[in-house]
Each structure stands twice: as structure tokens, then as C-alpha cells.
XYZ file of C-alpha atoms in Angstrom:
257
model
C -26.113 5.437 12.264
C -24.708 4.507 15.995
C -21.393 3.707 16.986
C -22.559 0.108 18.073
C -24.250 -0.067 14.469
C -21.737 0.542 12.212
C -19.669 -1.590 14.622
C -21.418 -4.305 14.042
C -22.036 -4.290 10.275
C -18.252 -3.940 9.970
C -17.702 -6.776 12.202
C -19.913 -8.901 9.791
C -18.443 -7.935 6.912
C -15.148 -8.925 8.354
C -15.723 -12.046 8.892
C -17.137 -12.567 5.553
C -14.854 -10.303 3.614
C -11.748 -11.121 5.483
C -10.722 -14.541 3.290
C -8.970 -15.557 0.277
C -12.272 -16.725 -1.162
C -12.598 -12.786 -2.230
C -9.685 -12.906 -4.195
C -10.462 -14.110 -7.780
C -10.267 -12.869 -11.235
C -14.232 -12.021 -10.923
C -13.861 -10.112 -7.941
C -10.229 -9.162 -9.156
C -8.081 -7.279 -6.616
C -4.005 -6.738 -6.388
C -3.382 -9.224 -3.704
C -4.249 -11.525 -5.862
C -1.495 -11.799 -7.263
C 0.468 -10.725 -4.403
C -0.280 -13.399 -2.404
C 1.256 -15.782 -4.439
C 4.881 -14.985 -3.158
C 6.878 -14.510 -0.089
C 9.541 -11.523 -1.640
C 8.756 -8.550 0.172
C 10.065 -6.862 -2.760
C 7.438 -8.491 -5.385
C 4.717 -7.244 -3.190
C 5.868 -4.236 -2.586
C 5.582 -3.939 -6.700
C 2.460 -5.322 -6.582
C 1.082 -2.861 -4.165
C 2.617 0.569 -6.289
C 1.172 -0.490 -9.336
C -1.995 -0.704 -7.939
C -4.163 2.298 -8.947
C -6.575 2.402 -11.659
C -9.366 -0.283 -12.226
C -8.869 -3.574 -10.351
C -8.887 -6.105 -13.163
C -6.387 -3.826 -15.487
C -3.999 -3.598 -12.354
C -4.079 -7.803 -12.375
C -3.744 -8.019 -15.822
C -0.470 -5.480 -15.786
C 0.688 -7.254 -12.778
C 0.714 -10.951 -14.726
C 2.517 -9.941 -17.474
C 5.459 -8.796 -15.464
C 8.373 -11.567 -15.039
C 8.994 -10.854 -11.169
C 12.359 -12.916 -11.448
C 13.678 -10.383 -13.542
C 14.404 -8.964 -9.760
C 17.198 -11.618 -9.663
C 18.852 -10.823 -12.846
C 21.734 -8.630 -13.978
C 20.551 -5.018 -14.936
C 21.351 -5.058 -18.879
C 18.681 -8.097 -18.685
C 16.126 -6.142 -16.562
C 16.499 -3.307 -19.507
C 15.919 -5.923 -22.140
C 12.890 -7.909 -21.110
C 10.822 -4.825 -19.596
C 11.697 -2.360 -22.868
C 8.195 -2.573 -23.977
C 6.387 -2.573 -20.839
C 4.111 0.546 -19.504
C 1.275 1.273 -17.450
C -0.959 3.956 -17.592
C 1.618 7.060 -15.653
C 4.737 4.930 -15.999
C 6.844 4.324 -19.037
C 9.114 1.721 -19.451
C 12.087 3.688 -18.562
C 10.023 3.979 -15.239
C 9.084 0.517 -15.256
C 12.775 -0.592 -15.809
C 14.240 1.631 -13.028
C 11.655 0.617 -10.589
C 12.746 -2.985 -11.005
C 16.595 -2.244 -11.319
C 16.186 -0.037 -7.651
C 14.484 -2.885 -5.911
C 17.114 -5.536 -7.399
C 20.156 -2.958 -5.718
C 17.941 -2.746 -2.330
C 17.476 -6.740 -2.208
C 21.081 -7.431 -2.712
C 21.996 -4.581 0.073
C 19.184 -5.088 2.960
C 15.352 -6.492 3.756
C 12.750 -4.046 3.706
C 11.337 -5.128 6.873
C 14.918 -4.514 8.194
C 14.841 -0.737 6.708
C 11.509 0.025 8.138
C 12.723 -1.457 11.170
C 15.557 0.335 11.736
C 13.425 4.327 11.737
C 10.732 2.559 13.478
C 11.934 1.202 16.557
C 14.166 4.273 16.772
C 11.457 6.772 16.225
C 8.414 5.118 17.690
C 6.611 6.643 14.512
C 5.529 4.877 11.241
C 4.991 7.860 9.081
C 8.749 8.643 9.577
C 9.827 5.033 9.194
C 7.727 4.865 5.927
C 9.463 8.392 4.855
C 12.832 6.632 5.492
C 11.898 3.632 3.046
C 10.347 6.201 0.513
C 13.726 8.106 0.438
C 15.780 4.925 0.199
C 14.088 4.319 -2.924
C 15.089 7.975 -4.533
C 18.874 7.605 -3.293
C 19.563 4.082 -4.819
C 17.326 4.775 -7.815
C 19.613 8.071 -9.141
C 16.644 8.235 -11.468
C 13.745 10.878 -11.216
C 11.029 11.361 -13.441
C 7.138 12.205 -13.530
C 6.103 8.732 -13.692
C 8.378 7.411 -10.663
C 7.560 10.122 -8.433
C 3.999 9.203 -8.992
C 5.025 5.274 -8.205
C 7.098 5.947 -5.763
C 5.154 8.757 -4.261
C 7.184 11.954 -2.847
C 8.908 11.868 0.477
C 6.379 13.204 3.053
C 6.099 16.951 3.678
C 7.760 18.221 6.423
C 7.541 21.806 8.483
C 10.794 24.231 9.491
C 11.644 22.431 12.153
C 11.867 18.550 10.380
C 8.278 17.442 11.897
C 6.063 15.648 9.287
C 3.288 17.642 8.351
C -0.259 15.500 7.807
C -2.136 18.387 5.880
C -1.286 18.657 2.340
C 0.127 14.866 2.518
C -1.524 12.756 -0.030
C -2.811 9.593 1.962
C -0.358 7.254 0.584
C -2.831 5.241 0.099
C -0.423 1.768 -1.690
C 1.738 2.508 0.767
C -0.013 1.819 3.714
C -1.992 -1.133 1.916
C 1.417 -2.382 1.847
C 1.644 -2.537 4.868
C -1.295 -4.069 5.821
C -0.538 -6.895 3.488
C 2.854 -7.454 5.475
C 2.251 -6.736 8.814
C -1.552 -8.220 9.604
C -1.785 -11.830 9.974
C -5.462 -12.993 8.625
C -6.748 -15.232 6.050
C -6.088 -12.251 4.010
C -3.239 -10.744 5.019
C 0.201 -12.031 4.463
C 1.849 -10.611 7.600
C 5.507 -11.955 6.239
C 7.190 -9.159 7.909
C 8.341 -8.873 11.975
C 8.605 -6.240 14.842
C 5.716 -4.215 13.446
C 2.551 -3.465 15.635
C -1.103 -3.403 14.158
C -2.504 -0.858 16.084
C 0.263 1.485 14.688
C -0.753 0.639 10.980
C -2.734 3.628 9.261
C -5.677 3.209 6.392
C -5.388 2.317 3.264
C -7.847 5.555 2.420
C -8.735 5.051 -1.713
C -11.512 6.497 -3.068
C -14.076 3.827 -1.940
C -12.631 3.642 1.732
C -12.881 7.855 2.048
C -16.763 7.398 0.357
C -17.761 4.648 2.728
C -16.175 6.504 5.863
C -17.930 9.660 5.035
C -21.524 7.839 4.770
C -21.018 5.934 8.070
C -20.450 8.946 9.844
C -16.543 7.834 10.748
C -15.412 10.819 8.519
C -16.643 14.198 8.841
C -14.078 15.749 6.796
C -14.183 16.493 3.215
C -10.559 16.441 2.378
C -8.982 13.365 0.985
C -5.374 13.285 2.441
C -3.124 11.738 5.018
C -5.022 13.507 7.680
C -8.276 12.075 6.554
C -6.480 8.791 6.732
C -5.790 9.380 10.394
C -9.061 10.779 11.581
C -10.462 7.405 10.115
C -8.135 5.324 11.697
C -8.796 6.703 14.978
C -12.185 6.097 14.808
C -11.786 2.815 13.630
C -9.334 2.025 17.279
C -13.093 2.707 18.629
C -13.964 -0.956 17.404
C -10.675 -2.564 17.764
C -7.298 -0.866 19.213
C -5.073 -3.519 18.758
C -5.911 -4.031 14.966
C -8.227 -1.072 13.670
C -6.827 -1.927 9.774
C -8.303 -5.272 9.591
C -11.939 -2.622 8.596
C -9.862 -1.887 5.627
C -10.853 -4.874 3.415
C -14.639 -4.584 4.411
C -14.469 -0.993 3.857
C -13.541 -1.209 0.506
C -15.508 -3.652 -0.814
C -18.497 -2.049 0.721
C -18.196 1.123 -1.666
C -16.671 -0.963 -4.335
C -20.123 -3.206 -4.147
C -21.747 -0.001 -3.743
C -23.600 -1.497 -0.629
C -23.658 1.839 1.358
């Protein structure tokens, strides 16, 4: 298929995929639930728990008490002793919750991805910076976390971050989609942050959907893939090539391509 083709059925399904009406328990999907608050710190919850099937990951996500994020830590341990989901156990659970309460008392999130951002003119290292926040105030390590969390990025001898062997961090850049874009779908609660710097979102239905569209000739899902895609998609729109991400994914979700 042509450039101008796939341009254009993207563009359609934009418009028509780019609206709250898509978020429902029927068509369930984590910003659903995300979009029901303003905390940068709920979202950013409801964004790492979001692997696995879309209607368990709403389900999970409603039975957590997000005000718990407000309360002392002997409470936190108390209300979430139960709670689990699928890689994390409530120990994980529990110090996920307790690290975010420490970080909202300390500092925004916008204001920590901020800070290696404007400095570094990168968002891969501002993202790394956030990432390794995280560990330091969490003093907590385990399977589970790392998984939630996801590990600091790879870097080479000489401190540069490496994109090959990089998972695609794949919540953490629909993260920040949710708080950066401005749409009918997207929240865009957070400041200073430019679109055309944000990076896909590349899941398993995003990297299918790229592949058969011919915006994806490689066969390796990882951060570079996630690149490569987003550079193609800058083709279509350089000021905002993440606002595909959406249409992409409900595309091979649907299973229309």
C-alpha cells in the first residue's frame, strides 16, 4: 500500500477513533479509567498496570482505592494486603503505591521529567531519569516491580542510551501520550512537553499493524522498532505523529488489517 494510502486510512480512523465515545466497558481500554482523574500519579498507575487483556486490566484497576495515595503508609499496607495482579504481588502492589505517595509529597512528575528534559533535549533520558527516581525512593526491588516499573534503559561505555536490546517501554510512553497530547482522547494535564518528541506506544497490536502497512520493515519488537515507526509516522504529521497511536491499535485489536 502507498504512502498517501495508508495516510489516509489512518487519518480516517483518527477522526473516528480519536474520542471518548471508544472508551467503554464493551470496548474496555485503561484510559478508561484513567480519564476519570487529574493526579498524574493515579494515571501513571493506571498506565503500568496495563498489560494483559483489556477488560481484566479495568477490572484490576476499579478495585484499587486510588486515595490510598493520600494516606499514611501502615494504611497503604493494610487495605492493599490482599491485592495482586497477574506478575505483581501485593508486596509489589503495596510498594508501588507507598513510592508514588513519597514522590507526590516531594515533587510533580511533570516537574521531574521536566527537569532531564529541558536540560537534555532528549526524552528517552528524561524518561530514564523518572524510571530511576522510582528505584531510589522505592528501596524495594523485586521480580514483580522491575517488571512494573520496567528497568532503567540500557546504556553503552560511554553513558549513551542504547535503543537495541531496549524493550519498547511500551506503558511508558502510552503514558505519555495520555499526558502530553491534548485530544478528545488524550488528557494532556501535563506542561513544557512537545508532541513531536513523544515516541509509540509499540504493543503487540501497534508492531502487527505497522508491519502489514508497510511502516515497519523490521522484525524485532523493541525500542528501536518503536522509533523506526515513529519516524515514519512524522511522514503524516511532524508536529504530532502519536496521535496514529489510538487508530493503530484498535485497527489490530479489531483485527481490521
Amino acid at each position: 500500500m502507498k504512502m498517501n494510502k495508508i495516510k489516509k486510512l489512518l487519518d480516517e480512523q483518527v477522526c473516528s477513533r480519536n474520542s471518548k465515545c471508544e472508551l467503554s466497558y464493551d470496548k474496555p481500554d485503561p484510559l478508561l479509567v484513567a480519564s476519570r482523574y487529574k493526579d498524574e500519579y493515579i494515571i501513571l498507575l493506571c498506565a503500568l498496570f496495563a498489560y494483559g487483556k483489556a477488560s481484566l486490566i479495568v477490572k484490576f484497576l476499579d478495585s484499587l482505592n486510588f486515595e490510598l495515595l493520600d494516606e499514611k503508609e501502615e494504611i497503604i499496607e493494610k487495605e492493599l494486603d490482599s491485592f495482586y495482579y497477574r506478575f505483581q504481588n501485593s508486596e509489589d502492589v503495596k510498594s508501588i503505591f507507598k513510592t508514588f505517595r513519597r514522590m507526590k509529597q516531594e515533587n510533580s512528575l511533570n516537574d521531574i521529567f521536566l527537569e532531564t528534559y529541558k536540560k537534555e533535549n532528549n526524552l528517552l533520558e528524561a524518561l530514564d531519569s523518572m524510571i530511576l527516581k522510582i528505584y531510589n525512593l522505592a528501596n524495594y526491588n523485586s521480580q514483580g516491580f522491575t517488571f512494573l516499573v520496567s528497568s532503567p534503559l540500557k546504556r553503552d561505555k560511554q553513558g549513551v542510551i542504547k535503543e537495541i536490546g531496549n524493550a519498547p517501554y511500551k506503558r511508558w510512553m502510552m503514558y505519555l501520550r495520555w499526558m502530553v497530547r491534548n485530544d478528545n482522547l488524550d488528557l494532556g494535564l501535563w506542561q513544557g512537553v512537545d508532541t513531536k518528541d513523544l515516541i509509540l506506544p509499540l504493543d503487540t497490536h501497534t508492531f502487527k499493524v505497522s508491519q502489514k502497512l508497510g511502516l515497519l520493515d523490521r522484525k524485532t519488537y523493541d525500542l528501536k522498532s518503536a522509533l523506526l515507526v515513529t519516524e515514519k509516522l512524522k511522514e503524516f504529521d511532524k508536529q504530532d505523529p502519536i496521535k496514529y497511536d489510538f487508530a493503530l491499535y484498535r485497527i489490530g485489536q479489531e483485527k481490521l488489517y
